[in-house]
Amino acid sequence: MYTYLLFIHILSAITAIVTIMGSPFIMSGVRTTGQAKFGLELQNKLAILPKIGGTLLILSGLGLGFLQTYLFREMWYVVSIAIFFVILIIVAVMLPSGIKKQLVLLQQTQGETLSDTYQQSRRRSAWLEGTANLAVFISIILMVFKPF
């Protein structure tokens, strides 16, 4: 059972983390309204992957903990779970609402020049994406090196 759960955990991590880490690259080269709309629609479609992968990741991680109960006494394990809940909130709640807001702002934009309001909203999303990426990096370090 442990091996199957570990396989699901690793596969879920790949699904969730690759999408989270790659997301900023989609919007980094956006210069026009059309490019921004396309990028946001692409991000909107890809948003299901970190939700599914992240949910399976947290459930399989908890399942591994229930199979190996000593993990609940390991600080690296508890902190990793807490960090991943933060990641899930950012990726499943905060970023999708920002994408919807940005799409509305782009619908109201005339021409191909990105409005200041859109760019301000995009900066907030970029900050959230960066925070999620940092949290993913810290989580990976905790799980690989188990420092405490």
mmCIF file with all atom_site columns, C-alpha atoms in Angstrom:
data_model
loop_
_atom_site.group_PDB
_atom_site.id
_atom_site.type_symbol
_atom_site.label_atom_id
_atom_site.label_alt_id
_atom_site.label_comp_id
_atom_site.label_asym_id
_atom_site.label_entity_id
_atom_site.label_seq_id
_atom_site.pdbx_PDB_ins_code
_atom_site.Cartn_x
_atom_site.Cartn_y
_atom_site.Cartn_z
_atom_site.occupancy
_atom_site.B_iso_or_equiv
_atom_site.pdbx_formal_charge
_atom_site.auth_seq_id
_atom_site.auth_comp_id
_atom_site.auth_asym_id
_atom_site.auth_atom_id
_atom_site.pdbx_PDB_model_num
ATOM 1   C CA . MET A 1 1   ? 0.000   0.000  0.000   1.00 0.00 ? 1   MET A CA 1
ATOM 2   C CA . TYR A 1 2   ? 2.833   2.385  0.924   1.00 0.00 ? 2   TYR A CA 1
ATOM 3   C CA . THR A 1 3   ? 4.481   2.005  -2.502  1.00 0.00 ? 3   THR A CA 1
ATOM 4   C CA . TYR A 1 4   ? 1.245   2.783  -4.365  1.00 0.00 ? 4   TYR A CA 1
ATOM 5   C CA . LEU A 1 5   ? 0.565   5.808  -2.183  1.00 0.00 ? 5   LEU A CA 1
ATOM 6   C CA . LEU A 1 6   ? 4.120   7.027  -2.702  1.00 0.00 ? 6   LEU A CA 1
ATOM 7   C CA . PHE A 1 7   ? 3.688   6.650  -6.479  1.00 0.00 ? 7   PHE A CA 1
ATOM 8   C CA . ILE A 1 8   ? 0.489   8.731  -6.358  1.00 0.00 ? 8   ILE A CA 1
ATOM 9   C CA . HIS A 1 9   ? 2.283   11.277 -4.169  1.00 0.00 ? 9   HIS A CA 1
ATOM 10  C CA . ILE A 1 10  ? 5.185   11.681 -6.599  1.00 0.00 ? 10  ILE A CA 1
ATOM 11  C CA . LEU A 1 11  ? 2.929   11.787 -9.686  1.00 0.00 ? 11  LEU A CA 1
ATOM 12  C CA . SER A 1 12  ? 0.695   14.361 -7.999  1.00 0.00 ? 12  SER A CA 1
ATOM 13  C CA . ALA A 1 13  ? 3.728   16.446 -7.052  1.00 0.00 ? 13  ALA A CA 1
ATOM 14  C CA . ILE A 1 14  ? 4.924   16.489 -10.649 1.00 0.00 ? 14  ILE A CA 1
ATOM 15  C CA . THR A 1 15  ? 1.471   17.472 -11.917 1.00 0.00 ? 15  THR A CA 1
ATOM 16  C CA . ALA A 1 16  ? 0.964   20.244 -9.374  1.00 0.00 ? 16  ALA A CA 1
ATOM 17  C CA . ILE A 1 17  ? 4.470   21.625 -9.096  1.00 0.00 ? 17  ILE A CA 1
ATOM 18  C CA . VAL A 1 18  ? 5.304   21.793 -12.800 1.00 0.00 ? 18  VAL A CA 1
ATOM 19  C CA . THR A 1 19  ? 2.147   23.775 -13.438 1.00 0.00 ? 19  THR A CA 1
ATOM 20  C CA . ILE A 1 20  ? 2.775   26.104 -10.500 1.00 0.00 ? 20  ILE A CA 1
ATOM 21  C CA . MET A 1 21  ? 6.413   26.696 -11.428 1.00 0.00 ? 21  MET A CA 1
ATOM 22  C CA . GLY A 1 22  ? 5.672   27.125 -15.139 1.00 0.00 ? 22  GLY A CA 1
ATOM 23  C CA . SER A 1 23  ? 2.742   29.480 -14.762 1.00 0.00 ? 23  SER A CA 1
ATOM 24  C CA . PRO A 1 24  ? 4.783   32.717 -14.521 1.00 0.00 ? 24  PRO A CA 1
ATOM 25  C CA . PHE A 1 25  ? 6.488   31.947 -17.832 1.00 0.00 ? 25  PHE A CA 1
ATOM 26  C CA . ILE A 1 26  ? 3.161   32.028 -19.674 1.00 0.00 ? 26  ILE A CA 1
ATOM 27  C CA . MET A 1 27  ? 2.530   35.662 -18.787 1.00 0.00 ? 27  MET A CA 1
ATOM 28  C CA . SER A 1 28  ? 6.117   36.929 -18.710 1.00 0.00 ? 28  SER A CA 1
ATOM 29  C CA . GLY A 1 29  ? 6.268   37.852 -22.397 1.00 0.00 ? 29  GLY A CA 1
ATOM 30  C CA . VAL A 1 30  ? 2.816   39.412 -22.711 1.00 0.00 ? 30  VAL A CA 1
ATOM 31  C CA . ARG A 1 31  ? 2.905   42.845 -24.404 1.00 0.00 ? 31  ARG A CA 1
ATOM 32  C CA . THR A 1 32  ? -0.541  43.301 -26.001 1.00 0.00 ? 32  THR A CA 1
ATOM 33  C CA . THR A 1 33  ? -4.170  42.852 -25.031 1.00 0.00 ? 33  THR A CA 1
ATOM 34  C CA . GLY A 1 34  ? -4.540  39.884 -27.398 1.00 0.00 ? 34  GLY A CA 1
ATOM 35  C CA . GLN A 1 35  ? -1.491  38.155 -25.938 1.00 0.00 ? 35  GLN A CA 1
ATOM 36  C CA . ALA A 1 36  ? -2.746  38.794 -22.406 1.00 0.00 ? 36  ALA A CA 1
ATOM 37  C CA . LYS A 1 37  ? -6.184  37.344 -23.204 1.00 0.00 ? 37  LYS A CA 1
ATOM 38  C CA . PHE A 1 38  ? -4.619  34.247 -24.730 1.00 0.00 ? 38  PHE A CA 1
ATOM 39  C CA . GLY A 1 39  ? -2.204  33.812 -21.813 1.00 0.00 ? 39  GLY A CA 1
ATOM 40  C CA . LEU A 1 40  ? -4.939  34.216 -19.203 1.00 0.00 ? 40  LEU A CA 1
ATOM 41  C CA . GLU A 1 41  ? -7.251  31.794 -20.996 1.00 0.00 ? 41  GLU A CA 1
ATOM 42  C CA . LEU A 1 42  ? -4.400  29.287 -21.166 1.00 0.00 ? 42  LEU A CA 1
ATOM 43  C CA . GLN A 1 43  ? -3.694  29.755 -17.456 1.00 0.00 ? 43  GLN A CA 1
ATOM 44  C CA . ASN A 1 44  ? -7.399  29.377 -16.751 1.00 0.00 ? 44  ASN A CA 1
ATOM 45  C CA . LYS A 1 45  ? -7.446  26.024 -18.568 1.00 0.00 ? 45  LYS A CA 1
ATOM 46  C CA . LEU A 1 46  ? -4.262  24.828 -16.868 1.00 0.00 ? 46  LEU A CA 1
ATOM 47  C CA . ALA A 1 47  ? -5.580  25.832 -13.425 1.00 0.00 ? 47  ALA A CA 1
ATOM 48  C CA . ILE A 1 48  ? -7.236  22.440 -12.997 1.00 0.00 ? 48  ILE A CA 1
ATOM 49  C CA . LEU A 1 49  ? -3.873  20.649 -12.869 1.00 0.00 ? 49  LEU A CA 1
ATOM 50  C CA . PRO A 1 50  ? -2.544  22.176 -9.632  1.00 0.00 ? 50  PRO A CA 1
ATOM 51  C CA . LYS A 1 51  ? -5.988  21.824 -8.061  1.00 0.00 ? 51  LYS A CA 1
ATOM 52  C CA . ILE A 1 52  ? -6.204  18.102 -8.811  1.00 0.00 ? 52  ILE A CA 1
ATOM 53  C CA . GLY A 1 53  ? -2.492  17.438 -8.325  1.00 0.00 ? 53  GLY A CA 1
ATOM 54  C CA . GLY A 1 54  ? -2.338  19.514 -5.158  1.00 0.00 ? 54  GLY A CA 1
ATOM 55  C CA . THR A 1 55  ? -5.380  17.855 -3.638  1.00 0.00 ? 55  THR A CA 1
ATOM 56  C CA . LEU A 1 56  ? -4.030  14.395 -4.415  1.00 0.00 ? 56  LEU A CA 1
ATOM 57  C CA . LEU A 1 57  ? -0.626  15.479 -3.135  1.00 0.00 ? 57  LEU A CA 1
ATOM 58  C CA . ILE A 1 58  ? -1.942  16.602 0.232   1.00 0.00 ? 58  ILE A CA 1
ATOM 59  C CA . LEU A 1 59  ? -4.213  13.553 0.579   1.00 0.00 ? 59  LEU A CA 1
ATOM 60  C CA . SER A 1 60  ? -1.468  11.093 -0.355  1.00 0.00 ? 60  SER A CA 1
ATOM 61  C CA . GLY A 1 61  ? 0.971   12.910 1.939   1.00 0.00 ? 61  GLY A CA 1
ATOM 62  C CA . LEU A 1 62  ? -1.468  12.604 4.817   1.00 0.00 ? 62  LEU A CA 1
ATOM 63  C CA . GLY A 1 63  ? -2.064  8.971  3.860   1.00 0.00 ? 63  GLY A CA 1
ATOM 64  C CA . LEU A 1 64  ? 1.672   8.325  4.037   1.00 0.00 ? 64  LEU A CA 1
ATOM 65  C CA . GLY A 1 65  ? 1.610   9.931  7.466   1.00 0.00 ? 65  GLY A CA 1
ATOM 66  C CA . PHE A 1 66  ? -1.173  7.646  8.638   1.00 0.00 ? 66  PHE A CA 1
ATOM 67  C CA . LEU A 1 67  ? 0.770   4.623  7.394   1.00 0.00 ? 67  LEU A CA 1
ATOM 68  C CA . GLN A 1 68  ? 3.949   5.878  9.066   1.00 0.00 ? 68  GLN A CA 1
ATOM 69  C CA . THR A 1 69  ? 2.544   7.667  12.132  1.00 0.00 ? 69  THR A CA 1
ATOM 70  C CA . TYR A 1 70  ? 5.972   8.816  13.347  1.00 0.00 ? 70  TYR A CA 1
ATOM 71  C CA . LEU A 1 71  ? 5.855   11.405 10.519  1.00 0.00 ? 71  LEU A CA 1
ATOM 72  C CA . PHE A 1 72  ? 3.328   13.459 12.486  1.00 0.00 ? 72  PHE A CA 1
ATOM 73  C CA . ARG A 1 73  ? 6.071   14.013 15.081  1.00 0.00 ? 73  ARG A CA 1
ATOM 74  C CA . GLU A 1 74  ? 8.575   15.168 12.443  1.00 0.00 ? 74  GLU A CA 1
ATOM 75  C CA . MET A 1 75  ? 8.684   18.964 12.168  1.00 0.00 ? 75  MET A CA 1
ATOM 76  C CA . TRP A 1 76  ? 9.689   18.926 8.465   1.00 0.00 ? 76  TRP A CA 1
ATOM 77  C CA . TYR A 1 77  ? 6.564   16.884 7.674   1.00 0.00 ? 77  TYR A CA 1
ATOM 78  C CA . VAL A 1 78  ? 4.168   19.139 9.597   1.00 0.00 ? 78  VAL A CA 1
ATOM 79  C CA . VAL A 1 79  ? 5.717   22.318 8.167   1.00 0.00 ? 79  VAL A CA 1
ATOM 80  C CA . SER A 1 80  ? 5.570   20.860 4.630   1.00 0.00 ? 80  SER A CA 1
ATOM 81  C CA . ILE A 1 81  ? 1.857   20.183 5.009   1.00 0.00 ? 81  ILE A CA 1
ATOM 82  C CA . ALA A 1 82  ? 1.215   23.688 6.357   1.00 0.00 ? 82  ALA A CA 1
ATOM 83  C CA . ILE A 1 83  ? 3.187   25.253 3.504   1.00 0.00 ? 83  ILE A CA 1
ATOM 84  C CA . PHE A 1 84  ? 1.315   23.216 0.937   1.00 0.00 ? 84  PHE A CA 1
ATOM 85  C CA . PHE A 1 85  ? -2.031  24.372 2.327   1.00 0.00 ? 85  PHE A CA 1
ATOM 86  C CA . VAL A 1 86  ? -0.811  27.937 1.721   1.00 0.00 ? 86  VAL A CA 1
ATOM 87  C CA . ILE A 1 87  ? 0.176   26.968 -1.827  1.00 0.00 ? 87  ILE A CA 1
ATOM 88  C CA . LEU A 1 88  ? -3.256  25.439 -2.447  1.00 0.00 ? 88  LEU A CA 1
ATOM 89  C CA . ILE A 1 89  ? -5.019  28.586 -1.223  1.00 0.00 ? 89  ILE A CA 1
ATOM 90  C CA . ILE A 1 90  ? -2.914  30.751 -3.519  1.00 0.00 ? 90  ILE A CA 1
ATOM 91  C CA . VAL A 1 91  ? -3.239  28.480 -6.555  1.00 0.00 ? 91  VAL A CA 1
ATOM 92  C CA . ALA A 1 92  ? -6.838  27.314 -6.138  1.00 0.00 ? 92  ALA A CA 1
ATOM 93  C CA . VAL A 1 93  ? -8.458  30.484 -4.781  1.00 0.00 ? 93  VAL A CA 1
ATOM 94  C CA . MET A 1 94  ? -6.434  33.659 -5.090  1.00 0.00 ? 94  MET A CA 1
ATOM 95  C CA . LEU A 1 95  ? -4.882  33.266 -8.554  1.00 0.00 ? 95  LEU A CA 1
ATOM 96  C CA . PRO A 1 96  ? -8.099  32.156 -10.312 1.00 0.00 ? 96  PRO A CA 1
ATOM 97  C CA . SER A 1 97  ? -9.969  35.169 -8.929  1.00 0.00 ? 97  SER A CA 1
ATOM 98  C CA . GLY A 1 98  ? -7.140  37.411 -10.189 1.00 0.00 ? 98  GLY A CA 1
ATOM 99  C CA . ILE A 1 99  ? -7.320  35.797 -13.627 1.00 0.00 ? 99  ILE A CA 1
ATOM 100 C CA . LYS A 1 100 ? -11.075 36.441 -13.795 1.00 0.00 ? 100 LYS A CA 1
ATOM 101 C CA . LYS A 1 101 ? -10.579 40.067 -12.781 1.00 0.00 ? 101 LYS A CA 1
ATOM 102 C CA . GLN A 1 102 ? -7.845  40.514 -15.377 1.00 0.00 ? 102 GLN A CA 1
ATOM 103 C CA . LEU A 1 103 ? -9.996  38.992 -18.118 1.00 0.00 ? 103 LEU A CA 1
ATOM 104 C CA . VAL A 1 104 ? -12.779 41.451 -17.254 1.00 0.00 ? 104 VAL A CA 1
ATOM 105 C CA . LEU A 1 105 ? -10.295 44.335 -17.372 1.00 0.00 ? 105 LEU A CA 1
ATOM 106 C CA . LEU A 1 106 ? -9.048  43.170 -20.772 1.00 0.00 ? 106 LEU A CA 1
ATOM 107 C CA . GLN A 1 107 ? -12.614 42.962 -22.131 1.00 0.00 ? 107 GLN A CA 1
ATOM 108 C CA . GLN A 1 108 ? -13.039 46.624 -21.223 1.00 0.00 ? 108 GLN A CA 1
ATOM 109 C CA . THR A 1 109 ? -9.764  47.630 -22.887 1.00 0.00 ? 109 THR A CA 1
ATOM 110 C CA . GLN A 1 110 ? -9.883  49.338 -26.254 1.00 0.00 ? 110 GLN A CA 1
ATOM 111 C CA . GLY A 1 111 ? -6.942  48.668 -28.558 1.00 0.00 ? 111 GLY A CA 1
ATOM 112 C CA . GLU A 1 112 ? -3.855  46.558 -27.955 1.00 0.00 ? 112 GLU A CA 1
ATOM 113 C CA . THR A 1 113 ? -2.226  48.622 -25.204 1.00 0.00 ? 113 THR A CA 1
ATOM 114 C CA . LEU A 1 114 ? -2.462  47.099 -21.740 1.00 0.00 ? 114 LEU A CA 1
ATOM 115 C CA . SER A 1 115 ? -4.137  49.405 -19.228 1.00 0.00 ? 115 SER A CA 1
ATOM 116 C CA . ASP A 1 116 ? -2.500  50.494 -15.985 1.00 0.00 ? 116 ASP A CA 1
ATOM 117 C CA . THR A 1 117 ? -5.311  48.834 -14.018 1.00 0.00 ? 117 THR A CA 1
ATOM 118 C CA . TYR A 1 118 ? -4.634  45.516 -15.766 1.00 0.00 ? 118 TYR A CA 1
ATOM 119 C CA . GLN A 1 119 ? -0.883  45.818 -15.207 1.00 0.00 ? 119 GLN A CA 1
ATOM 120 C CA . GLN A 1 120 ? -1.428  46.537 -11.519 1.00 0.00 ? 120 GLN A CA 1
ATOM 121 C CA . SER A 1 121 ? -3.659  43.465 -11.196 1.00 0.00 ? 121 SER A CA 1
ATOM 122 C CA . ARG A 1 122 ? -1.095  41.413 -13.127 1.00 0.00 ? 122 ARG A CA 1
ATOM 123 C CA . ARG A 1 123 ? 1.683   42.535 -10.766 1.00 0.00 ? 123 ARG A CA 1
ATOM 124 C CA . ARG A 1 124 ? -0.382  41.260 -7.819  1.00 0.00 ? 124 ARG A CA 1
ATOM 125 C CA . SER A 1 125 ? -0.823  37.905 -9.569  1.00 0.00 ? 125 SER A CA 1
ATOM 126 C CA . ALA A 1 126 ? 2.894   37.773 -10.384 1.00 0.00 ? 126 ALA A CA 1
ATOM 127 C CA . TRP A 1 127 ? 3.668   38.409 -6.707  1.00 0.00 ? 127 TRP A CA 1
ATOM 128 C CA . LEU A 1 128 ? 1.319   35.564 -5.709  1.00 0.00 ? 128 LEU A CA 1
ATOM 129 C CA . GLU A 1 129 ? 2.900   33.264 -8.313  1.00 0.00 ? 129 GLU A CA 1
ATOM 130 C CA . GLY A 1 130 ? 6.343   34.113 -6.949  1.00 0.00 ? 130 GLY A CA 1
ATOM 131 C CA . THR A 1 131 ? 5.175   33.419 -3.404  1.00 0.00 ? 131 THR A CA 1
ATOM 132 C CA . ALA A 1 132 ? 3.749   30.053 -4.491  1.00 0.00 ? 132 ALA A CA 1
ATOM 133 C CA . ASN A 1 133 ? 7.010   29.202 -6.280  1.00 0.00 ? 133 ASN A CA 1
ATOM 134 C CA . LEU A 1 134 ? 9.068   30.076 -3.212  1.00 0.00 ? 134 LEU A CA 1
ATOM 135 C CA . ALA A 1 135 ? 6.755   27.995 -1.026  1.00 0.00 ? 135 ALA A CA 1
ATOM 136 C CA . VAL A 1 136 ? 7.069   25.044 -3.437  1.00 0.00 ? 136 VAL A CA 1
ATOM 137 C CA . PHE A 1 137 ? 10.859  25.363 -3.348  1.00 0.00 ? 137 PHE A CA 1
ATOM 138 C CA . ILE A 1 138 ? 10.898  25.424 0.469   1.00 0.00 ? 138 ILE A CA 1
ATOM 139 C CA . SER A 1 139 ? 8.525   22.471 0.602   1.00 0.00 ? 139 SER A CA 1
ATOM 140 C CA . ILE A 1 140 ? 10.758  20.429 -1.713  1.00 0.00 ? 140 ILE A CA 1
ATOM 141 C CA . ILE A 1 141 ? 13.814  21.285 0.374   1.00 0.00 ? 141 ILE A CA 1
ATOM 142 C CA . LEU A 1 142 ? 12.000  20.182 3.535   1.00 0.00 ? 142 LEU A CA 1
ATOM 143 C CA . MET A 1 143 ? 10.912  16.875 2.010   1.00 0.00 ? 143 MET A CA 1
ATOM 144 C CA . VAL A 1 144 ? 14.276  16.031 0.457   1.00 0.00 ? 144 VAL A CA 1
ATOM 145 C CA . PHE A 1 145 ? 16.662  17.121 3.231   1.00 0.00 ? 145 PHE A CA 1
ATOM 146 C CA . LYS A 1 146 ? 14.360  16.753 6.280   1.00 0.00 ? 146 LYS A CA 1
ATOM 147 C CA . PRO A 1 147 ? 16.372  19.380 8.181   1.00 0.00 ? 147 PRO A CA 1
ATOM 148 C CA . PHE A 1 148 ? 14.439  19.169 11.462  1.00 0.00 ? 148 PHE A CA 1
#
